[in-house]
Coordinates of C-alpha atoms in Angstrom, one line a residue:
Chain A
M1 CA 0.1 -1.1 35.0
A2 CA -3.5 -2.1 34.7
V3 CA -4.2 -2.0 31.0
E4 CA -3.2 -5.2 28.9
P5 CA -0.5 -4.0 26.2
I6 CA -1.9 -3.9 22.6
L7 CA 1.7 -4.8 21.6
E8 CA 4.7 -6.3 23.5
L9 CA 8.2 -7.3 22.2
R10 CA 10.4 -9.2 24.6
D11 CA 14.0 -9.2 24.1
V12 CA 14.0 -9.2 20.1
H13 CA 17.0 -10.4 18.2
T14 CA 17.3 -9.8 14.4
S15 CA 20.3 -10.0 11.9
Y16 CA 20.8 -9.3 8.4
G17 CA 23.3 -11.8 7.4
A18 CA 26.0 -11.8 10.0
I19 CA 25.4 -8.3 10.7
K20 CA 23.2 -8.1 14.0
A21 CA 20.7 -5.7 13.8
L22 CA 18.4 -5.7 17.0
K23 CA 20.2 -6.9 20.0
G24 CA 17.4 -7.3 22.5
V25 CA 14.7 -4.9 22.0
S26 CA 11.7 -4.8 24.5
L27 CA 8.8 -2.5 24.4
T28 CA 5.4 -2.4 24.9
V29 CA 2.3 -0.2 23.5
R30 CA -0.8 0.1 25.3
P31 CA -4.5 0.9 23.6
G32 CA -4.8 4.5 22.6
E33 CA -1.4 5.5 23.0
I34 CA 1.1 7.2 20.6
V35 CA 4.1 5.6 21.2
T36 CA 7.5 6.8 19.3
I37 CA 10.8 5.1 18.8
I38 CA 13.6 7.8 18.3
G39 CA 17.0 7.0 17.2
A40 CA 19.8 7.7 14.7
N41 CA 20.2 6.3 11.0
G42 CA 21.1 2.5 11.2
A43 CA 19.8 2.2 14.7
G44 CA 17.1 -0.4 14.0
K45 CA 14.0 1.5 14.0
S46 CA 12.7 0.3 10.7
T47 CA 14.0 -3.2 11.3
T48 CA 11.9 -3.3 14.4
L49 CA 8.7 -2.4 12.4
M50 CA 9.6 -4.9 9.8
A51 CA 10.0 -7.7 12.6
I52 CA 6.7 -7.1 14.1
C53 CA 5.1 -7.3 10.8
G54 CA 6.8 -10.4 10.2
I55 CA 8.9 -9.4 6.9
I56 CA 12.1 -10.3 8.9
G57 CA 12.2 -13.3 10.7
L58 CA 13.4 -13.1 14.5
Q59 CA 16.5 -14.8 15.9
Q60 CA 15.5 -14.9 19.4
G61 CA 12.6 -13.2 21.4
E62 CA 8.8 -13.0 21.4
I63 CA 6.1 -10.5 20.0
Y64 CA 2.8 -10.2 21.5
Y65 CA -0.2 -8.7 19.7
N66 CA -3.3 -8.6 21.9
G67 CA -1.6 -11.0 24.3
E68 CA -1.2 -13.5 21.2
P69 CA 2.1 -14.6 20.0
I70 CA 2.7 -13.2 16.5
H71 CA 6.1 -13.9 15.9
G72 CA 7.1 -16.5 13.3
Q73 CA 3.6 -15.8 11.8
D74 CA 3.1 -15.1 8.0
A75 CA 2.9 -11.3 7.3
D76 CA -0.1 -11.3 5.5
L77 CA -2.1 -12.8 8.2
L78 CA -1.4 -9.5 10.3
P79 CA -3.5 -7.0 8.5
P80 CA -6.7 -8.8 9.1
K81 CA -5.9 -8.5 12.7
G82 CA -5.8 -4.9 12.7
L83 CA -1.9 -4.7 12.6
C84 CA -1.0 -2.4 9.8
Q85 CA 2.2 -0.8 8.9
V86 CA 2.7 2.5 6.6
P87 CA 6.4 1.5 5.5
E88 CA 9.3 3.9 5.1
G89 CA 9.8 5.9 1.9
R90 CA 5.9 5.4 1.3
R91 CA 6.1 2.5 -1.1
I92 CA 2.7 3.0 -2.7
F93 CA 1.8 1.0 -6.0
P94 CA 2.9 3.7 -8.2
R95 CA 1.3 2.3 -11.4
L96 CA -2.0 1.7 -9.8
T97 CA -4.3 4.8 -9.3
V98 CA -5.2 6.3 -5.9
E99 CA -8.5 4.7 -5.7
E100 CA -6.8 1.1 -6.5
N101 CA -3.9 1.9 -3.8
L102 CA -6.6 2.4 -1.3
E103 CA -8.5 -0.7 -2.4
M104 CA -5.4 -2.7 -2.0
G105 CA -5.3 -1.5 1.6
A106 CA -8.6 -3.3 1.9
F107 CA -7.5 -6.4 0.1
F108 CA -8.4 -8.9 2.7
R109 CA -12.0 -7.5 3.3
R110 CA -14.9 -8.2 1.4
D111 CA -17.6 -6.3 2.8
T112 CA -17.9 -4.0 -0.3
K113 CA -20.2 -1.4 1.3
A114 CA -17.8 -0.7 4.4
I115 CA -14.9 -0.3 2.5
Q116 CA -16.7 2.3 0.2
Q117 CA -17.4 4.0 3.6
D118 CA -14.1 3.7 4.8
M119 CA -12.8 5.3 1.4
A120 CA -15.0 8.1 1.9
H121 CA -13.6 8.5 5.3
V122 CA -9.9 8.6 3.8
F123 CA -11.2 11.3 1.4
D124 CA -12.6 13.3 4.4
L125 CA -9.3 13.3 6.0
F126 CA -7.1 13.9 2.9
P127 CA -9.3 15.7 0.2
V128 CA -6.3 15.9 -2.2
L129 CA -6.6 12.3 -2.8
E130 CA -10.2 12.6 -4.0
D131 CA -9.1 15.1 -6.4
R132 CA -6.5 12.8 -7.5
R133 CA -8.4 9.4 -7.4
T134 CA -7.8 8.4 -10.8
Q135 CA -4.4 9.7 -11.1
K136 CA -1.5 7.1 -10.6
G137 CA 0.3 6.9 -7.4
G138 CA 3.7 7.3 -8.9
T139 CA 2.5 10.9 -10.3
L140 CA 1.7 12.4 -7.1
S141 CA 4.0 14.6 -5.0
G142 CA 5.8 13.5 -1.9
G143 CA 3.7 14.7 0.3
E144 CA 0.4 13.3 -1.3
Q145 CA 2.2 9.9 -1.8
Q146 CA 2.6 9.9 2.3
M147 CA -0.9 10.7 2.5
L148 CA -1.8 7.9 0.2
A149 CA 0.2 5.6 2.5
I150 CA -1.5 6.5 5.6
G151 CA -4.9 6.4 3.7
R152 CA -4.0 2.9 2.3
A153 CA -3.1 1.7 5.7
L154 CA -6.4 2.9 7.3
M155 CA -8.3 1.0 4.6
S156 CA -7.6 -2.0 6.7
R157 CA -9.2 -0.5 9.8
P158 CA -6.1 -1.1 11.8
K159 CA -6.3 -1.1 15.7
L160 CA -2.6 -0.6 15.6
L161 CA -1.1 1.5 13.0
L162 CA 2.8 1.4 12.5
L163 CA 4.2 4.4 11.0
D164 CA 7.9 4.4 9.6
E165 CA 9.2 7.9 9.0
P166 CA 6.3 9.8 8.0
S167 CA 8.4 13.1 7.7
L168 CA 10.8 11.6 5.6
G169 CA 11.6 13.9 2.8
L170 CA 8.9 16.3 3.0
A171 CA 8.7 20.1 3.4
P172 CA 8.0 21.5 7.2
M173 CA 4.6 22.6 6.3
I174 CA 3.7 19.1 4.9
V175 CA 5.2 17.5 8.1
Q176 CA 2.9 19.2 10.2
K177 CA 0.0 18.6 8.6
I178 CA 0.8 15.1 8.4
F179 CA 1.4 15.0 12.2
E180 CA -2.2 16.8 12.7
I181 CA -3.5 14.0 11.0
I182 CA -1.9 11.4 12.9
A183 CA -3.1 13.2 16.0
T184 CA -6.5 13.0 14.6
I185 CA -6.2 9.2 13.7
N186 CA -5.2 8.6 17.0
Q187 CA -8.1 10.4 18.6
D188 CA -10.3 8.1 16.7
G189 CA -9.3 5.2 18.5
T190 CA -6.2 3.9 16.7
T191 CA -3.1 3.2 18.7
I192 CA 0.0 4.3 17.0
L193 CA 3.5 3.2 16.9
L194 CA 5.7 5.9 15.3
V195 CA 9.3 5.6 14.3
E196 CA 11.0 9.1 13.7
Q197 CA 14.2 10.5 13.1
N198 CA 12.8 14.0 13.6
A199 CA 12.7 13.5 17.3
N200 CA 11.5 16.9 18.1
I201 CA 8.0 16.7 16.2
A202 CA 7.8 13.0 17.2
L203 CA 8.1 13.5 20.9
Q204 CA 5.9 16.4 20.8
S205 CA 2.8 14.4 19.8
A206 CA 3.7 11.0 21.3
Q207 CA 2.8 10.1 25.1
R208 CA 5.8 7.9 25.5
G209 CA 9.0 7.5 23.7
Y210 CA 11.9 4.8 23.5
V211 CA 15.3 5.7 22.3
L212 CA 17.0 3.2 20.1
E213 CA 20.4 3.0 19.7
T214 CA 22.6 0.4 17.7
G215 CA 20.0 -2.2 18.2
R216 CA 19.3 -1.8 21.9
I217 CA 16.7 0.2 23.7
T218 CA 18.6 2.7 25.9
M219 CA 15.7 4.9 27.2
E220 CA 12.3 4.8 28.0
D221 CA 10.2 7.5 29.4
D222 CA 7.3 10.0 28.8
A223 CA 7.9 12.0 25.8
R224 CA 7.6 15.2 27.7
K225 CA 10.7 14.0 29.9
L226 CA 12.7 12.9 27.0
L227 CA 12.1 16.3 25.3
D228 CA 13.6 18.1 28.5
N229 CA 16.3 15.4 29.0
P230 CA 19.7 17.2 28.2
R231 CA 21.2 13.9 26.9
I232 CA 18.5 13.8 24.1
R233 CA 18.5 17.5 23.6
E234 CA 22.2 17.2 22.7
A235 CA 22.1 13.9 20.7
Y236 CA 18.7 14.1 18.7
L237 CA 17.5 17.7 19.0
G238 CA 20.6 19.5 17.7
E239 CA 21.3 21.5 20.6
V240 CA 24.7 21.8 22.2
Chain B
M1 CA 28.4 7.1 -39.8
L2 CA 31.8 5.8 -40.3
W3 CA 31.2 3.2 -37.6
L4 CA 28.4 1.6 -39.7
L5 CA 30.7 1.3 -42.7
G6 CA 33.1 -0.4 -40.1
L7 CA 30.6 -2.8 -39.1
L8 CA 29.3 -3.2 -42.5
W9 CA 32.5 -4.2 -44.2
P10 CA 33.4 -7.3 -42.5
L11 CA 30.1 -8.6 -42.9
M12 CA 29.7 -8.0 -46.7
G13 CA 33.3 -7.4 -47.7
I14 CA 35.2 -10.5 -46.7
H15 CA 34.1 -13.3 -48.8
A16 CA 34.6 -17.3 -48.1
D17 CA 37.2 -17.6 -50.5
G18 CA 39.3 -15.3 -48.7
T19 CA 39.1 -12.5 -51.0
L20 CA 38.3 -8.9 -50.1
S21 CA 36.0 -6.4 -51.9
F22 CA 35.2 -2.8 -51.0
G23 CA 32.5 -1.8 -53.4
K24 CA 29.3 -3.7 -52.2
A25 CA 29.8 -2.8 -48.5
F26 CA 30.4 1.0 -50.1
T27 CA 27.1 1.2 -52.0
V28 CA 25.0 -0.1 -48.9
W29 CA 26.8 2.5 -46.8
L30 CA 26.1 5.2 -49.3
Y31 CA 22.2 4.4 -49.4
V32 CA 22.3 4.0 -45.6
L33 CA 23.8 7.5 -45.5
A34 CA 21.7 9.4 -48.0
G35 CA 18.5 8.0 -45.9
T36 CA 19.9 9.3 -42.8
I37 CA 20.4 12.7 -44.5
V38 CA 16.8 13.0 -45.6
I39 CA 15.5 11.6 -42.4
V40 CA 17.6 14.2 -40.6
A41 CA 16.6 17.0 -42.9
L42 CA 12.9 16.1 -42.3
V43 CA 13.4 16.0 -38.6
I44 CA 15.1 19.6 -38.6
L45 CA 12.4 21.1 -41.1
H46 CA 10.1 19.6 -38.7
K47 CA 11.3 21.3 -35.7
Q48 CA 11.6 24.7 -37.4
G49 CA 7.8 24.3 -38.3
L50 CA 8.2 24.4 -41.9
L51 CA 6.3 21.2 -42.4
T52 CA 3.0 22.1 -40.7
W53 CA 1.7 22.7 -44.1
A54 CA 1.9 18.7 -45.1
G55 CA 0.8 17.5 -41.8
A56 CA -2.5 19.9 -41.3
P57 CA -4.6 17.9 -43.8
L58 CA -3.8 14.7 -41.7
K59 CA -4.7 16.0 -38.6
M60 CA -8.1 17.4 -39.9
L61 CA -8.5 14.0 -41.2
R62 CA -7.3 12.2 -38.0
A63 CA -9.9 14.1 -35.6
P64 CA -13.1 12.8 -37.1
A65 CA -11.6 9.6 -37.5
A66 CA -10.7 9.2 -34.1
A67 CA -14.2 10.4 -33.0
T68 CA -15.9 7.7 -35.2
T69 CA -13.9 4.8 -33.9
A70 CA -14.5 6.1 -30.5
R71 CA -18.2 6.0 -30.9
I72 CA -18.3 2.4 -32.0
P73 CA -18.8 0.4 -28.7
T74 CA -15.7 -2.2 -28.1
W75 CA -18.0 -5.1 -28.4
I76 CA -18.5 -4.4 -32.1
W77 CA -14.6 -4.8 -32.6
I78 CA -14.4 -7.8 -30.7
A79 CA -17.4 -9.3 -32.8
I80 CA -15.9 -8.0 -36.1
A81 CA -12.4 -9.5 -35.3
A82 CA -14.3 -12.8 -33.8
A83 CA -16.3 -13.2 -37.3
A84 CA -13.1 -12.4 -39.3
A85 CA -11.2 -15.3 -37.2
F86 CA -14.0 -17.3 -38.1
V87 CA -14.5 -17.2 -41.6
F88 CA -10.8 -16.9 -42.1
P89 CA -10.1 -20.4 -43.2
Q90 CA -13.0 -20.3 -45.8
F91 CA -10.7 -17.8 -47.6
A92 CA -7.2 -18.5 -47.1
D93 CA -5.3 -21.2 -48.8
R94 CA -3.1 -24.0 -47.0
Y95 CA -0.2 -21.9 -46.3
G96 CA -2.1 -19.0 -44.8
Q97 CA -4.2 -21.4 -42.5
D98 CA -0.9 -22.6 -41.4
V99 CA 0.3 -19.5 -40.6
A100 CA -2.9 -18.3 -38.9
I101 CA -2.5 -21.7 -36.7
N102 CA 0.9 -20.6 -35.6
V103 CA -0.3 -17.0 -34.9
L104 CA -3.2 -18.5 -32.4
V105 CA -0.6 -21.0 -30.7
Y106 CA 1.5 -18.0 -30.0
V107 CA -1.4 -16.0 -28.7
C108 CA -2.0 -18.7 -26.1
L109 CA 1.5 -18.5 -25.4
G110 CA 1.8 -14.8 -25.0
L111 CA -1.2 -14.5 -22.8
G112 CA 0.2 -17.2 -20.8
L113 CA 3.3 -15.5 -20.3
N114 CA 1.8 -12.2 -19.8
I115 CA 0.5 -13.5 -16.4
V116 CA 3.7 -14.1 -15.2
V117 CA 5.6 -11.1 -16.6
G118 CA 3.1 -8.4 -17.3
L119 CA 1.0 -9.1 -14.2
A120 CA 3.0 -10.6 -11.4
G121 CA 6.4 -8.8 -12.8
M122 CA 8.6 -11.9 -12.8
L123 CA 10.8 -12.1 -15.7
D124 CA 10.7 -15.6 -17.1
L125 CA 13.1 -16.7 -19.8
G126 CA 12.4 -20.7 -19.8
Y127 CA 8.7 -20.3 -20.6
I128 CA 8.7 -22.5 -23.4
A129 CA 9.6 -25.5 -21.1
F130 CA 5.8 -25.4 -19.9
Y131 CA 5.0 -25.6 -23.8
G132 CA 7.3 -28.5 -24.2
V133 CA 6.0 -30.3 -21.1
G134 CA 2.4 -30.1 -22.5
A135 CA 3.4 -31.1 -25.8
Y136 CA 5.4 -34.1 -24.7
T137 CA 2.6 -35.1 -22.2
Y138 CA 0.0 -35.3 -25.1
A139 CA 2.7 -37.0 -27.4
L140 CA 3.5 -39.8 -24.9
L141 CA -0.1 -40.4 -23.8
S142 CA -1.3 -40.6 -27.3
V143 CA 1.5 -42.9 -28.7
Y144 CA 1.6 -45.3 -25.5
Y145 CA -1.8 -45.4 -24.0
Q146 CA -3.8 -44.1 -27.2
L147 CA -5.5 -41.4 -25.0
S148 CA -7.8 -39.1 -27.0
F149 CA -6.7 -35.4 -27.6
W150 CA -9.4 -33.8 -25.7
L151 CA -9.0 -36.4 -22.3
S152 CA -5.2 -35.4 -22.6
L153 CA -5.7 -31.5 -22.6
P154 CA -6.7 -31.3 -18.9
V155 CA -3.9 -34.1 -18.1
A156 CA -1.3 -31.8 -20.2
A157 CA -2.5 -28.6 -18.2
C158 CA -2.0 -30.5 -15.0
T159 CA 1.7 -31.8 -15.8
A160 CA 2.4 -28.1 -17.0
C161 CA 0.8 -26.9 -13.8
I162 CA 3.1 -29.1 -11.9
A163 CA 5.9 -28.2 -13.7
G164 CA 5.3 -24.4 -13.2
C165 CA 5.3 -25.1 -9.2
I166 CA 8.3 -27.1 -9.4
I167 CA 10.1 -24.3 -10.9
G168 CA 8.1 -21.7 -9.0
Y169 CA 9.0 -23.0 -5.6
P170 CA 12.5 -22.5 -5.2
T171 CA 12.6 -19.3 -7.3
L172 CA 10.0 -17.5 -4.8
R173 CA 12.4 -15.8 -2.8
M174 CA 14.6 -14.3 -5.9
R175 CA 13.8 -11.2 -7.7
G176 CA 14.7 -9.6 -11.0
D177 CA 17.9 -10.7 -12.4
Y178 CA 18.4 -13.9 -10.3
L179 CA 14.9 -15.0 -11.2
A180 CA 15.4 -14.6 -14.9
I181 CA 18.7 -16.8 -14.8
V182 CA 17.2 -19.3 -12.8
T183 CA 14.0 -19.7 -15.3
L184 CA 16.5 -19.8 -18.1
G185 CA 18.6 -22.8 -16.7
F186 CA 15.2 -24.4 -16.0
G187 CA 14.1 -23.8 -19.8
E188 CA 17.1 -25.5 -20.6
I189 CA 17.1 -28.5 -18.1
V190 CA 13.6 -29.2 -19.6
R191 CA 15.0 -29.4 -23.1
I192 CA 18.1 -31.3 -22.2
I193 CA 16.1 -33.9 -20.2
L194 CA 13.7 -34.3 -23.5
N195 CA 16.7 -34.6 -25.4
N196 CA 18.5 -37.4 -23.3
W197 CA 15.7 -39.8 -21.9
M198 CA 16.1 -42.0 -24.8
Q199 CA 13.7 -44.6 -23.5
L200 CA 10.8 -42.3 -22.7
T201 CA 11.2 -39.7 -25.2
N202 CA 13.3 -41.2 -28.1
G203 CA 15.7 -38.3 -27.4
P204 CA 16.6 -36.0 -30.2
N205 CA 14.6 -38.5 -32.8
G206 CA 11.4 -37.2 -31.4
V207 CA 8.0 -38.8 -31.0
L208 CA 6.3 -40.1 -33.9
G209 CA 2.8 -41.0 -34.6
I210 CA 0.7 -38.7 -32.4
K211 CA -2.8 -38.9 -32.9
A212 CA -4.8 -35.8 -34.4
P213 CA -7.7 -34.4 -32.4
G214 CA -10.7 -36.6 -33.1
L215 CA -14.6 -35.8 -32.9
Y216 CA -17.6 -38.1 -33.0
L217 CA -20.0 -37.1 -35.4
P218 CA -23.5 -38.6 -35.6
D219 CA -23.9 -40.7 -38.5
W220 CA -27.3 -41.6 -40.0
S221 CA -26.2 -43.4 -43.0
G222 CA -27.4 -47.0 -42.3
G223 CA -29.1 -46.7 -38.6
F224 CA -27.8 -44.2 -36.0
S225 CA -24.2 -44.5 -34.8
F226 CA -21.3 -42.4 -34.0
E227 CA -18.4 -42.1 -36.5
H228 CA -15.0 -41.3 -34.9
L229 CA -13.3 -38.6 -37.3
Y230 CA -9.7 -37.3 -36.9
L231 CA -9.6 -33.8 -37.5
K232 CA -6.5 -33.9 -39.7
K233 CA -7.6 -31.4 -42.0
L234 CA -5.7 -28.0 -41.4
H235 CA -9.1 -26.0 -41.0
Y236 CA -10.3 -28.2 -38.7
L237 CA -7.3 -27.7 -36.5
Y238 CA -7.9 -24.1 -37.0
Y239 CA -11.0 -24.3 -35.1
V240 CA -9.5 -26.0 -32.4
I241 CA -7.0 -23.8 -31.6
L242 CA -9.2 -21.0 -32.1
L243 CA -11.3 -22.4 -29.4
L244 CA -8.4 -22.7 -27.1
A245 CA -7.1 -19.3 -27.9
I246 CA -10.8 -17.8 -26.9
F247 CA -10.7 -19.9 -23.9
T248 CA -7.5 -18.5 -23.2
I249 CA -8.4 -14.9 -23.7
L250 CA -11.8 -15.2 -21.7
A251 CA -9.6 -16.9 -18.7
V252 CA -6.9 -14.2 -18.8
R253 CA -9.4 -11.5 -19.0
R254 CA -11.2 -13.0 -16.0
L255 CA -8.1 -13.2 -14.0
N256 CA -7.0 -9.7 -14.9
I257 CA -10.0 -8.0 -13.5
S258 CA -10.4 -10.5 -10.3
R259 CA -8.9 -9.6 -6.8
I260 CA -6.0 -11.9 -7.7
G261 CA -5.2 -10.0 -10.8
R262 CA -5.0 -6.9 -8.6
A263 CA -2.9 -8.7 -5.9
W264 CA -0.5 -9.8 -9.0
E265 CA -0.2 -6.1 -10.0
A266 CA 0.4 -4.9 -6.2
I267 CA 3.3 -7.9 -6.0
R268 CA 4.5 -6.6 -9.6
E269 CA 4.8 -2.8 -8.2
D270 CA 6.2 -3.3 -4.8
E271 CA 6.3 -6.8 -3.2
T272 CA 6.9 -5.9 0.5
A273 CA 4.2 -3.1 0.3
A274 CA 1.8 -6.3 -0.8
E275 CA 2.8 -8.3 1.8
L276 CA 2.4 -5.3 4.4
M277 CA -1.4 -5.1 3.0
G278 CA -2.3 -8.7 3.7
V279 CA -1.3 -10.2 0.2
N280 CA -0.1 -13.7 0.5
T281 CA 2.7 -13.0 -1.8
Y282 CA 4.2 -16.8 -1.5
L283 CA 1.0 -18.3 -2.6
L284 CA 0.0 -15.5 -5.3
K285 CA 3.4 -16.0 -6.9
L286 CA 3.2 -19.6 -7.0
L287 CA -0.3 -19.4 -8.7
A288 CA 1.2 -17.1 -11.2
Y289 CA 3.6 -19.5 -12.5
A290 CA 1.1 -22.3 -12.3
M291 CA -1.6 -20.2 -14.3
G292 CA 0.9 -19.3 -16.7
A293 CA 2.3 -22.7 -17.3
I294 CA -1.2 -23.9 -17.8
F295 CA -2.0 -22.1 -20.7
A296 CA 1.6 -23.0 -22.1
G297 CA 0.6 -27.0 -21.3
L298 CA -2.5 -26.5 -23.5
A299 CA -1.0 -24.7 -26.3
G300 CA 1.8 -27.4 -26.3
A301 CA -0.9 -30.1 -26.4
F302 CA -2.4 -28.8 -29.4
F303 CA 1.1 -28.0 -31.0
A304 CA 1.7 -32.0 -30.6
A305 CA -1.4 -32.8 -32.0
R306 CA -0.9 -30.7 -35.1
M307 CA 2.5 -31.5 -36.0
R308 CA 2.0 -35.2 -35.1
F309 CA 5.7 -35.1 -34.2
V310 CA 7.5 -33.3 -31.3
S311 CA 11.2 -33.1 -30.7
P312 CA 13.2 -31.1 -28.2
E313 CA 14.3 -29.0 -31.2
S314 CA 10.9 -26.9 -31.0
F315 CA 11.5 -25.7 -27.3
T316 CA 14.9 -23.9 -27.4
F317 CA 15.6 -20.5 -25.7
L318 CA 15.0 -18.7 -28.8
E319 CA 11.3 -19.8 -28.7
S320 CA 11.0 -18.3 -25.0
A321 CA 12.7 -15.4 -26.3
T322 CA 10.0 -15.0 -29.2
V323 CA 7.2 -15.2 -27.1
L324 CA 8.7 -12.6 -24.4
A325 CA 9.2 -10.3 -27.5
M326 CA 5.4 -10.5 -28.3
V327 CA 4.5 -9.7 -24.7
V328 CA 6.8 -6.6 -24.6
L329 CA 6.1 -5.5 -28.2
G330 CA 2.5 -5.9 -28.2
G331 CA 2.3 -4.1 -24.5
M332 CA 2.7 -5.9 -21.3
G333 CA -0.7 -6.6 -19.7
S334 CA -2.7 -5.7 -22.8
I335 CA -4.7 -8.4 -24.4
P336 CA -5.3 -7.0 -27.4
G337 CA -1.7 -5.8 -27.7
I338 CA -0.4 -9.2 -27.0
I339 CA -2.6 -10.4 -29.9
L340 CA -1.3 -7.9 -32.1
G341 CA 2.1 -8.8 -31.1
A342 CA 1.8 -12.5 -31.9
L343 CA 0.4 -11.4 -35.2
A344 CA 3.3 -9.2 -36.1
L345 CA 6.1 -11.3 -34.8
I346 CA 4.6 -14.4 -37.2
V347 CA 3.2 -12.9 -39.9
L348 CA 5.7 -10.2 -40.8
P349 CA 8.8 -12.5 -40.9
E350 CA 6.5 -14.6 -43.2
M351 CA 5.5 -11.8 -45.6
F352 CA 9.3 -10.7 -46.2
R353 CA 10.5 -14.5 -46.6
E354 CA 12.5 -13.1 -49.6
F355 CA 14.6 -10.9 -47.3
E356 CA 15.1 -14.1 -45.3
L357 CA 18.8 -13.0 -44.8
Y358 CA 17.9 -9.8 -43.1
R359 CA 14.8 -11.0 -41.3
M360 CA 16.7 -11.3 -37.9
L361 CA 18.2 -7.9 -38.4
C362 CA 15.3 -6.1 -39.2
L363 CA 13.3 -7.8 -36.2
G364 CA 16.2 -6.5 -34.1
G365 CA 16.1 -3.3 -35.3
A366 CA 12.4 -3.0 -35.2
M367 CA 12.4 -3.9 -31.5
V368 CA 15.0 -1.3 -30.9
L369 CA 13.1 1.4 -32.5
M370 CA 9.6 0.1 -30.7
M371 CA 11.3 0.4 -27.3
L372 CA 12.8 3.7 -28.0
F373 CA 9.5 5.3 -29.2
R374 CA 6.6 3.2 -27.7
P375 CA 7.9 1.5 -24.4
G376 CA 4.3 0.7 -23.6
G377 CA 4.0 -1.4 -26.7
F378 CA 1.8 -1.5 -29.7
I379 CA -1.3 -1.2 -27.5
T380 CA -0.4 0.2 -24.0
A381 CA -2.5 -1.8 -21.4
K382 CA -5.5 -0.2 -20.3
R383 CA -6.8 -0.6 -16.7
L384 CA -9.4 -3.4 -16.7
G385 CA -12.2 -3.8 -14.4
R386 CA -14.5 -1.7 -12.5
R387 CA -12.3 1.6 -12.4
S388 CA -13.0 4.9 -11.4
E389 CA -12.7 6.4 -14.7
D390 CA -15.6 4.3 -15.9
K391 CA -17.7 5.6 -13.2
E392 CA -17.0 9.2 -14.0
G393 CA -16.9 8.9 -17.7

């Protein structure tokens, strides 16, 4: 392992009240990769991302970003460091316009010119957003909202992008399109940690994968090998 | 309609001396019934398109009227409104000036509350507490230390701001209903403290002998000197509060279009998402409370200076509810809307003084209707600032 990991979780524990959500999650993401975490409902996938972003506090364990400990840090300090999340269920700002939503993504930045360039870049990736730039976020369709959420995160110029269930509630065609764009973003140099229930498409687009079951990492391998693993095929890809 | 009769009769049919009557309740009910039938008939006719002939000339009038109003730039409207506000006391009598001062006080309060409720989206039911803190700050400074109004204004703003932070700090983790209840409790705590701290506030008897705002005027009679003048006359006071209101409007507008305003809106829309975008939600929510409290504190100091008497009775929950009603009725987040809301909720009850008994009933009914038909308020908030619509349009 020559390359320094961009993100490293060491034995992370969290809980919601008395209920333990993560019981010792360790994983690494190296620069330039697409890494995916797959798992069933309630396995702790979203909790893992929220813990990385500092929304949920840790009970135990450490999180390092670019070699720097970020556990216990305030959530709002992370986007300026290049760590940004596209939360589950999009969570765009419904009563702000598309353009204002994108501007919010660049909230901590003050380089107006570069922000305009980045917005043009987002509109290149998602032409439909440019057509809807004055429309309120809440009036967009599900797929458009997902694009807006990704675009908003891109406005912060992330080095590491956390994506939580980008396929949630979307038509297969749109899912295909979103994953093509995720691949493009990755080729442009952004590392991606992808959380998905749709294991098939997630493992196809990722290089490595982790399997999360009831708060524990139970498997870790190349995405290809996980796709061929009979146990994974049975549990997550719906094959008997 | 029968339930209305059932509702009306106990109100109007049972008398204090123990007798019962049916006649009066029945007549009122008949009027309501007749009115309802007429309205329902009109609605049915309208749905079947039989009333278009009546609406057509109105529509023809409306289109050019809208075009002309749209052609006049906004600043002319603002200038007209400002000029009208400025010359108002010259034409109004004492009573009119009194009502106008009231309206302006509530404009300040409404705009301040709008920061907390309209922008940051936190329901505050104890907002009047900050008004009370501001009022008592000036009252006590004036009575004990003879501090002048102008010097006390920033102090009142500061104490209200501190009170805002005190209430803001423990409530930062709360959302929605829980927050509303805690703020409600805080409002009551402040009122009860004012009521019971006899040594300092003189309790329910209130604080007497507060000085009016003063002004130093140059005096040339017999050499050059400054004459100190207390602004006791109502129209002087009117200009003082007008100044404060204009200051509030300008400040709130600046906040609205700033990065801070945008961040508040993001917090209102989705707090977690805002945090993920790098917004320090903790600090900004506290700031929203503090800013809202500052404007209430300024208005409170003026209130004390005008009345020259304060007592805890002026700061009850009903006042908080009234201010909140203005914000919601006028249109959350919209400055002209809130001004209109304050105007409506102060002036209309004054105009209908004869119907004293039914005032609250009408007010309640009007609010229910407003929320049903215009949930955005009189003037729905227009997006402020450098926006894409402006660039293209």
